[in-house]
CSV table of C-alpha atoms in Angstrom, one decimal:
chain,number,residue,atom,x,y,z
K,4,UNK,CA,7.8,42.7,-104.1
K,5,UNK,CA,10.8,41.5,-106.0
K,6,UNK,CA,10.9,41.8,-109.8
K,7,UNK,CA,11.5,38.1,-110.4
K,8,UNK,CA,8.4,36.1,-109.6
K,9,UNK,CA,10.3,33.0,-108.9
K,10,UNK,CA,13.6,33.9,-107.2
K,11,UNK,CA,15.2,30.5,-107.6
K,12,UNK,CA,18.8,30.2,-108.9
K,13,UNK,CA,20.5,32.5,-111.3
K,14,UNK,CA,18.2,34.7,-113.5
K,15,UNK,CA,17.0,33.1,-116.7
K,16,UNK,CA,17.3,34.8,-120.1
K,17,UNK,CA,13.5,35.0,-120.0
K,18,UNK,CA,11.5,34.9,-116.8
K,19,UNK,CA,9.0,32.1,-117.4
K,20,UNK,CA,6.6,33.6,-114.9
K,21,UNK,CA,5.9,36.5,-117.2
K,22,UNK,CA,4.9,34.2,-120.1
K,23,UNK,CA,1.2,34.5,-119.3
K,24,UNK,CA,1.2,38.2,-118.3
K,25,UNK,CA,-1.9,40.1,-119.1
K,26,UNK,CA,-2.0,43.8,-120.2
K,27,UNK,CA,-3.4,46.2,-117.7
K,28,UNK,CA,-4.2,49.8,-118.7
K,29,UNK,CA,-2.9,52.3,-116.3
K,30,UNK,CA,-3.2,56.0,-117.2
K,31,UNK,CA,-2.8,55.5,-120.9
K,32,UNK,CA,0.0,53.0,-120.6
K,33,UNK,CA,-0.2,49.3,-121.2
K,34,UNK,CA,1.5,47.5,-118.2
K,35,UNK,CA,2.1,43.8,-118.1
K,36,UNK,CA,0.9,42.2,-114.9
K,37,UNK,CA,1.3,38.5,-113.9
K,38,UNK,CA,-1.7,36.2,-114.1
K,39,UNK,CA,-3.6,36.3,-110.7
K,40,UNK,CA,-2.5,32.7,-109.9
K,41,UNK,CA,1.2,33.4,-110.6
K,42,UNK,CA,1.1,36.6,-108.6
K,43,UNK,CA,-0.6,34.9,-105.6
K,44,UNK,CA,2.1,32.3,-105.7
K,45,UNK,CA,4.7,35.1,-105.8
K,46,UNK,CA,3.1,36.8,-102.8
K,47,UNK,CA,3.0,33.5,-100.9
K,48,UNK,CA,6.6,32.8,-101.6
K,49,UNK,CA,7.5,36.4,-100.7
K,50,UNK,CA,6.0,35.9,-97.3
K,51,UNK,CA,7.9,32.6,-96.9
K,52,UNK,CA,11.1,34.1,-98.3
K,53,UNK,CA,11.1,36.7,-95.5
K,54,UNK,CA,10.4,34.1,-92.9
K,55,UNK,CA,6.7,34.9,-92.3
K,56,UNK,CA,8.0,37.7,-90.1
K,57,UNK,CA,5.9,40.7,-91.1
K,58,UNK,CA,2.1,41.1,-90.9
K,59,UNK,CA,2.3,43.3,-94.1
K,60,UNK,CA,3.3,40.2,-96.1
K,61,UNK,CA,0.1,38.4,-95.1
K,62,UNK,CA,-1.9,41.6,-95.7
K,63,UNK,CA,-0.6,41.5,-99.3
K,64,UNK,CA,-2.1,38.0,-99.6
K,65,UNK,CA,-5.4,39.1,-98.1
K,66,UNK,CA,-5.7,42.1,-100.4
K,67,UNK,CA,-4.8,40.0,-103.5
K,68,UNK,CA,-7.5,37.4,-102.6
K,69,UNK,CA,-10.1,40.2,-102.0
K,70,UNK,CA,-9.2,41.8,-105.3
K,71,UNK,CA,-8.5,39.1,-107.9
K,72,UNK,CA,-10.3,35.9,-108.9
K,73,UNK,CA,-7.9,32.9,-108.8
K,74,UNK,CA,-8.4,29.6,-110.4
K,75,UNK,CA,-7.5,27.1,-107.6
K,76,UNK,CA,-6.6,24.3,-110.1
K,77,UNK,CA,-4.2,26.6,-112.0
K,78,UNK,CA,-2.7,27.9,-108.7
K,79,UNK,CA,-2.1,24.4,-107.5
K,80,UNK,CA,-0.6,23.3,-110.8
K,81,UNK,CA,1.8,26.2,-110.8
K,82,UNK,CA,2.8,25.6,-107.2
K,83,UNK,CA,3.5,21.9,-107.9
K,84,UNK,CA,5.3,22.7,-111.2
K,85,UNK,CA,7.8,24.8,-109.3
K,86,UNK,CA,8.0,22.4,-106.3
K,87,UNK,CA,6.6,25.1,-104.0
K,88,UNK,CA,3.3,23.5,-102.8
K,89,UNK,CA,4.3,23.3,-99.2
K,90,UNK,CA,5.5,26.9,-99.0
K,91,UNK,CA,2.4,28.2,-100.9
K,92,UNK,CA,0.0,26.2,-98.7
K,93,UNK,CA,1.5,27.3,-95.5
K,94,UNK,CA,1.6,31.0,-96.4
K,95,UNK,CA,-2.0,31.1,-97.4
K,96,UNK,CA,-3.0,29.1,-94.3
K,97,UNK,CA,-1.3,31.5,-92.0
K,98,UNK,CA,-2.8,34.5,-93.8
K,99,UNK,CA,-6.3,32.9,-93.4
K,100,UNK,CA,-5.7,32.4,-89.7
K,101,UNK,CA,-4.2,35.8,-89.1
K,102,UNK,CA,-7.1,37.6,-90.8
K,103,UNK,CA,-9.8,35.1,-89.8
K,104,UNK,CA,-10.7,34.8,-93.5
K,105,UNK,CA,-10.8,31.1,-94.6
K,106,UNK,CA,-11.3,32.3,-98.2
K,107,UNK,CA,-7.7,33.4,-98.4
K,108,UNK,CA,-6.5,29.8,-98.2
K,109,UNK,CA,-9.2,28.4,-100.6
K,110,UNK,CA,-6.8,28.2,-103.7
K,111,UNK,CA,-4.3,26.1,-101.7
K,112,UNK,CA,-6.8,23.5,-100.5
K,113,UNK,CA,-5.5,21.0,-103.1
K,114,UNK,CA,-2.0,21.6,-101.8
K,115,UNK,CA,-2.7,20.5,-98.2
K,116,UNK,CA,0.1,18.3,-97.1
K,117,UNK,CA,-0.3,15.0,-95.1
K,118,UNK,CA,-0.1,15.2,-91.3
K,119,UNK,CA,3.5,14.2,-91.6
K,120,UNK,CA,4.1,16.9,-94.1
K,121,UNK,CA,2.4,19.5,-91.8
K,122,UNK,CA,4.7,18.4,-89.0
K,123,UNK,CA,7.7,18.8,-91.2
K,124,UNK,CA,6.6,22.3,-92.3
K,125,UNK,CA,6.0,23.3,-88.7
K,126,UNK,CA,9.4,22.0,-87.7
K,127,UNK,CA,11.2,23.8,-90.6
K,128,UNK,CA,9.3,27.1,-90.6
K,129,UNK,CA,7.8,27.5,-87.1
K,130,UNK,CA,4.4,28.9,-88.1
K,131,UNK,CA,3.4,29.7,-84.5
K,132,UNK,CA,5.8,32.7,-84.6
K,133,UNK,CA,3.9,34.0,-87.6
K,134,UNK,CA,0.6,33.6,-85.8
K,135,UNK,CA,2.0,35.6,-82.9
K,136,UNK,CA,2.1,38.6,-85.3
K,137,UNK,CA,-1.6,39.1,-84.7
K,138,UNK,CA,-1.0,39.7,-80.9
K,139,UNK,CA,-0.1,43.2,-80.0
K,140,UNK,CA,3.5,43.5,-78.9
K,141,UNK,CA,2.6,46.1,-76.3
K,142,UNK,CA,-0.7,47.2,-74.8
K,143,UNK,CA,-2.7,49.6,-76.9
K,144,UNK,CA,-2.6,52.1,-74.1
K,145,UNK,CA,1.2,52.3,-74.6
K,146,UNK,CA,0.8,53.2,-78.3
K,147,UNK,CA,-0.9,56.6,-77.7
K,148,UNK,CA,2.0,58.0,-75.7
K,149,UNK,CA,4.4,56.9,-78.4
K,150,UNK,CA,2.3,58.6,-81.0
K,151,UNK,CA,2.1,61.8,-78.9
K,152,UNK,CA,5.9,61.8,-78.2
K,153,UNK,CA,6.6,61.4,-81.9
K,154,UNK,CA,4.1,64.1,-82.9
K,155,UNK,CA,4.9,67.8,-83.6
K,156,UNK,CA,4.0,69.0,-80.1
K,157,UNK,CA,6.5,71.4,-78.5
K,158,UNK,CA,9.3,69.8,-76.6
K,159,UNK,CA,8.5,71.6,-73.4
K,160,UNK,CA,4.9,70.2,-73.5
K,161,UNK,CA,6.2,66.7,-74.2
K,162,UNK,CA,8.6,66.9,-71.2
K,163,UNK,CA,5.9,68.2,-68.9
K,164,UNK,CA,3.5,65.4,-70.0
K,165,UNK,CA,6.2,62.7,-69.6
K,166,UNK,CA,7.1,64.0,-66.2
K,167,UNK,CA,3.5,64.0,-65.0
K,168,UNK,CA,2.9,60.5,-66.3
K,169,UNK,CA,6.1,59.2,-64.8
K,170,UNK,CA,5.4,60.8,-61.4
K,171,UNK,CA,2.2,59.0,-60.9
K,172,UNK,CA,-0.6,60.4,-62.9
K,173,UNK,CA,-1.7,63.4,-64.7
K,174,UNK,CA,-5.4,62.3,-64.3
K,175,UNK,CA,-5.1,62.3,-60.5
K,176,UNK,CA,-3.7,65.8,-60.5
K,177,UNK,CA,-6.4,67.1,-62.7
K,178,UNK,CA,-9.1,65.5,-60.6
K,179,UNK,CA,-7.7,67.1,-57.4
K,180,UNK,CA,-7.4,70.4,-59.2
K,181,UNK,CA,-11.1,70.2,-60.2
K,182,UNK,CA,-12.1,69.4,-56.6
K,183,UNK,CA,-9.8,72.1,-55.2
K,184,UNK,CA,-7.9,69.7,-52.9
K,185,UNK,CA,-4.2,69.5,-52.5
K,186,UNK,CA,-2.0,66.5,-52.3
K,187,UNK,CA,-1.2,65.5,-48.7
Protein backbone atom coordinates (compact mmCIF):
# COMPACT_ATOMS: atom_id res chain seq x y z
CA UNK A 1 0.00 0.00 0.00
CA UNK A 2 1.31 3.41 -0.87
CA UNK A 3 2.10 5.88 1.92
CA UNK A 4 -0.19 8.61 0.58
CA UNK A 5 -3.79 7.60 1.08
CA UNK A 6 -4.99 9.76 -1.77
CA UNK A 7 -2.41 9.67 -4.49
CA UNK A 8 -3.81 12.56 -6.49
CA UNK A 9 -1.56 15.31 -7.81
CA UNK A 10 1.60 16.59 -6.15
CA UNK A 11 2.08 15.79 -2.47
CA UNK A 12 0.47 18.28 -0.12
CA UNK A 13 2.36 19.80 2.82
CA UNK A 14 0.07 17.83 5.12
CA UNK A 15 -1.74 14.73 3.91
CA UNK A 16 -5.42 15.41 4.73
CA UNK A 17 -6.20 11.71 4.93
CA UNK A 18 -4.15 11.43 8.14
CA UNK A 19 -6.17 14.16 9.87
CA UNK A 20 -8.42 11.67 11.64
CA UNK A 21 -5.80 8.99 12.27
CA UNK A 22 -6.19 7.00 15.45
CA UNK A 23 -3.40 5.76 17.68
CA UNK A 24 -2.81 2.02 17.62
CA UNK A 25 -0.55 0.43 20.20
CA UNK A 26 1.93 -1.99 18.70
CA UNK A 27 4.61 -3.51 20.88
CA UNK A 28 4.92 -0.50 23.16
CA UNK A 29 4.82 1.99 20.29
CA UNK A 30 1.99 4.29 19.40
CA UNK A 31 1.44 4.06 15.64
CA UNK A 32 -1.00 6.29 13.75
CA UNK A 33 -3.44 4.35 11.58
CA UNK A 34 -6.01 5.84 9.24
CA UNK A 35 -9.66 5.73 10.19
CA UNK A 36 -11.29 2.49 8.93
CA UNK A 37 -13.36 4.41 6.36
CA UNK A 38 -10.34 6.22 4.96
CA UNK A 39 -8.28 3.07 4.83
CA UNK A 40 -11.08 1.17 3.07
CA UNK A 41 -11.26 3.98 0.52
CA UNK A 42 -7.50 3.76 0.13
CA UNK A 43 -7.63 0.00 -0.45
CA UNK A 44 -10.44 0.39 -2.99
CA UNK A 45 -8.44 3.03 -4.85
CA UNK A 46 -5.30 0.91 -4.64
CA UNK A 47 -7.13 -1.91 -6.41
CA UNK A 48 -8.39 0.54 -9.04
CA UNK A 49 -5.01 2.23 -9.41
CA UNK A 50 -3.47 -1.13 -10.33
CA UNK A 51 -6.21 -1.83 -12.86
CA UNK A 52 -8.05 -4.41 -10.74
CA UNK A 53 -5.42 -6.85 -11.99
CA UNK A 54 -4.44 -8.81 -8.87
CA UNK A 55 -6.58 -10.99 -6.66
CA UNK A 56 -4.41 -9.90 -3.72
CA UNK A 57 -5.78 -6.35 -4.00
CA UNK A 58 -9.32 -7.65 -3.59
CA UNK A 59 -8.19 -9.90 -0.72
CA UNK A 60 -6.97 -6.74 1.04
CA UNK A 61 -10.51 -5.37 0.80
CA UNK A 62 -12.02 -8.62 2.09
CA UNK A 63 -9.63 -8.76 5.06
CA UNK A 64 -10.28 -5.12 5.95
CA UNK A 65 -14.05 -5.67 5.87
CA UNK A 66 -13.72 -8.77 8.06
CA UNK A 67 -11.50 -6.95 10.55
CA UNK A 68 -12.76 -3.37 10.92
CA UNK A 69 -16.17 -1.81 11.48
CA UNK A 70 -16.88 0.82 8.84
CA UNK A 71 -19.49 3.56 9.01
CA UNK A 72 -21.15 3.41 5.55
CA UNK A 73 -22.32 7.03 5.67
CA UNK A 74 -18.82 8.28 6.50
CA UNK A 75 -17.28 6.06 3.82
CA UNK A 76 -19.72 7.38 1.20
CA UNK A 77 -19.09 10.99 2.30
CA UNK A 78 -15.31 10.55 1.97
CA UNK A 79 -15.62 8.94 -1.46
CA UNK A 80 -17.87 11.75 -2.67
CA UNK A 81 -15.70 14.46 -1.10
CA UNK A 82 -12.72 13.27 -3.12
CA UNK A 83 -14.78 12.55 -6.27
CA UNK A 84 -13.99 8.83 -6.06
CA UNK A 85 -17.45 7.33 -5.63
CA UNK A 86 -17.42 5.31 -8.86
CA UNK A 87 -13.97 3.82 -8.29
CA UNK A 88 -14.75 2.96 -4.66
CA UNK A 89 -18.11 1.40 -5.54
CA UNK A 90 -16.67 -0.71 -8.37
CA UNK A 91 -13.71 -2.01 -6.35
CA UNK A 92 -15.94 -3.10 -3.46
CA UNK A 93 -18.50 -4.65 -5.82
CA UNK A 94 -15.81 -6.68 -7.58
CA UNK A 95 -14.35 -7.86 -4.26
CA UNK A 96 -17.81 -8.91 -3.08
CA UNK A 97 -18.37 -10.90 -6.27
CA UNK A 98 -14.92 -12.47 -6.32
CA UNK A 99 -15.16 -13.68 -2.73
CA UNK A 100 -18.93 -14.29 -2.79
CA UNK A 101 -19.32 -12.03 0.24
CA UNK A 102 -21.96 -9.32 -0.27
CA UNK A 103 -20.95 -7.73 3.06
CA UNK A 104 -17.75 -6.46 1.47
CA UNK A 105 -19.72 -4.07 -0.76
CA UNK A 106 -22.16 -2.93 1.96
CA UNK A 107 -20.37 0.39 2.74
CA UNK A 108 -20.57 1.35 -0.94
CA UNK A 109 -24.32 0.77 -1.35
CA UNK A 110 -25.02 4.51 -1.20
CA UNK A 111 -22.43 5.08 -3.95
CA UNK A 112 -24.13 2.83 -6.52
CA UNK A 113 -24.17 4.63 -9.86
CA UNK A 114 -27.12 4.82 -12.23
CA UNK A 115 -27.40 2.20 -14.99
CA UNK A 116 -25.74 4.66 -17.36
CA UNK A 117 -22.98 5.23 -14.79
CA UNK A 118 -22.45 1.46 -14.47
CA UNK A 119 -22.22 1.20 -18.24
CA UNK A 120 -19.61 3.97 -18.27
CA UNK A 121 -17.58 2.31 -15.49
CA UNK A 122 -17.71 -1.01 -17.34
CA UNK A 123 -16.59 0.64 -20.57
CA UNK A 124 -13.72 2.49 -18.87
CA UNK A 125 -12.43 -0.17 -16.51
CA UNK A 126 -13.59 -3.54 -17.94
CA UNK A 127 -14.63 -5.26 -14.70
CA UNK A 128 -15.10 -8.64 -16.43
CA UNK A 129 -11.32 -8.95 -16.58
CA UNK A 130 -11.17 -8.58 -12.83
CA UNK A 131 -13.87 -11.20 -12.31
CA UNK A 132 -11.80 -13.60 -14.40
CA UNK A 133 -9.19 -13.53 -11.60
CA UNK A 134 -11.33 -16.03 -9.70
CA UNK A 135 -11.00 -18.61 -12.48
CA UNK A 136 -7.87 -20.76 -12.37
CA UNK A 137 -5.43 -19.91 -15.15
CA UNK A 138 -4.44 -23.54 -15.51
CA UNK A 139 -5.94 -26.75 -14.23
CA UNK A 140 -5.18 -27.52 -10.60
CA UNK A 141 -3.55 -30.79 -11.69
CA UNK A 142 -0.92 -28.68 -13.49
CA UNK A 143 -0.04 -26.84 -10.27
CA UNK A 144 1.33 -29.88 -8.43
CA UNK A 145 4.03 -30.61 -11.03
CA UNK A 146 5.11 -26.98 -10.89
CA UNK A 147 5.36 -27.16 -7.12
CA UNK A 148 7.34 -30.40 -7.36
CA UNK A 149 9.72 -29.09 -10.00
CA UNK A 150 10.40 -25.97 -7.95
CA UNK A 151 10.94 -27.99 -4.78
CA UNK A 152 14.27 -29.04 -3.34
CA UNK A 153 14.15 -32.57 -4.78
CA UNK A 154 17.36 -33.79 -6.46
CA UNK A 155 17.70 -32.82 -10.11
CA UNK A 156 18.09 -36.46 -11.23
CA UNK A 157 14.77 -37.35 -9.57
CA UNK A 158 13.03 -34.35 -11.18
CA UNK A 159 14.37 -35.32 -14.63
CA UNK A 160 13.26 -38.95 -14.22
CA UNK A 161 9.81 -37.84 -13.10
CA UNK A 162 9.48 -35.33 -15.95
CA UNK A 163 10.57 -37.96 -18.49
CA UNK A 164 8.07 -40.49 -17.17
CA UNK A 165 5.22 -37.99 -17.27
CA UNK A 166 6.15 -36.79 -20.75
CA UNK A 167 6.45 -40.34 -22.14
CA UNK A 168 2.94 -41.33 -21.28
CA UNK A 169 2.40 -42.02 -17.70
CA UNK A 170 4.19 -42.96 -14.59
CA UNK A 171 0.96 -44.40 -13.18
CA UNK A 172 0.61 -46.91 -16.04
CA UNK A 173 4.19 -48.09 -15.55
CA UNK A 174 3.67 -48.54 -11.83
CA UNK A 175 0.44 -50.45 -12.43
CA UNK A 176 2.15 -52.80 -14.90
CA UNK A 177 5.04 -53.28 -12.50
CA UNK A 178 2.64 -54.27 -9.73
CA UNK A 179 0.88 -56.76 -12.02
CA UNK A 180 4.20 -58.09 -13.29
CA UNK A 181 3.39 -57.45 -16.94
CA UNK A 182 5.58 -55.81 -19.50
CA UNK A 183 4.70 -53.24 -22.08
CA UNK A 184 3.99 -54.81 -25.48
